[in-house]
Amino acid sequence: MNRIEAIWYAGAPVPWWLRALVPVYRCLRALHLAPYRFGWRRARRLGVPLVVVGNLTAGGSGKTPLVIALVDALRAQGRRPGIISRGYGGSANGTHAVTADSDPNVVGDEPLLLARRSRVPVVIGRDRVAAGRSLLDANPVCDVIVSDDGLQHYRLQRDVEIVVFDARGGGNGHLLPAGPLREPLRRLDSIAAIVWNGVLPPDSPKWAA
């Protein structure tokens, strides 16, 4: 376990210099949210229901398996889902359709896994709105989209938000960089569902959205 992990998750003291950077992160987050909070920019709808699967913490927590499970469940109900993703780890620019034969160096490992395991259309792009529109243009029968990550991508209007935690939970409860949280835990009050990956939820009111 490295020093940051020990601070975030193992109870090691938070150095003063990390605490001092939290207000900077809060300010940057407020600037990111301000256009939507004050109506200067509007979130865009894609024209079909959108389910966002994301997390409040930095790093992975098991979103990808949940996205695959959700797509399987939707398809079992007769829906025709598609998936959009950021495409972390890939070199593709703009939007890019992912197939089972795509190069992981271009599209990223997780989107490739999604395409191979889900067997539904997958499109990646930094701009999730553009990715969603590209997916629908190429697959007009798609009637619901699942977004792998994108909880903090407020330009994209969503219908349902699902947050995934693993056994580490919210760590020490601090915002970045003093802790692992991208957003305060009170953000859970607006979340439709919290999924615990491989563990039972803590017996604490703060986790009850």
Short mmCIF file of C-alpha atoms in Angstrom, two decimals, residues 1-16 18-19 171-174 177-179:
data_model
loop_
_atom_site.label_atom_id
_atom_site.label_comp_id
_atom_site.label_asym_id
_atom_site.label_seq_id
_atom_site.Cartn_x
_atom_site.Cartn_y
_atom_site.Cartn_z
CA MET A 1 0.00 0.00 0.00
CA ASN A 2 1.47 3.36 -1.03
CA ARG A 3 1.34 6.48 1.10
CA ILE A 4 -1.72 7.99 -0.58
CA GLU A 5 -3.69 4.75 -0.22
CA ALA A 6 -2.69 4.58 3.44
CA ILE A 7 -3.96 8.13 3.96
CA TRP A 8 -7.16 7.65 2.00
CA TYR A 9 -8.13 4.18 3.19
CA ALA A 10 -6.03 2.97 6.12
CA GLY A 11 -6.39 5.78 8.65
CA ALA A 12 -2.97 7.36 8.20
CA PRO A 13 -2.92 11.08 9.17
CA VAL A 14 -3.68 13.54 6.40
CA PRO A 15 -0.69 15.88 5.89
CA TRP A 16 -1.36 19.59 6.17
CA LEU A 18 -3.03 17.81 1.29
CA ARG A 19 -5.65 19.48 3.50
CA GLY A 171 -12.26 6.03 2.54
CA ASN A 172 -11.52 8.77 5.06
CA GLY A 173 -14.46 10.83 3.78
CA HIS A 174 -12.34 13.74 2.54
CA PRO A 177 -6.58 15.21 -2.68
CA ALA A 178 -6.87 14.71 1.11
CA GLY A 179 -9.22 11.79 0.44
#
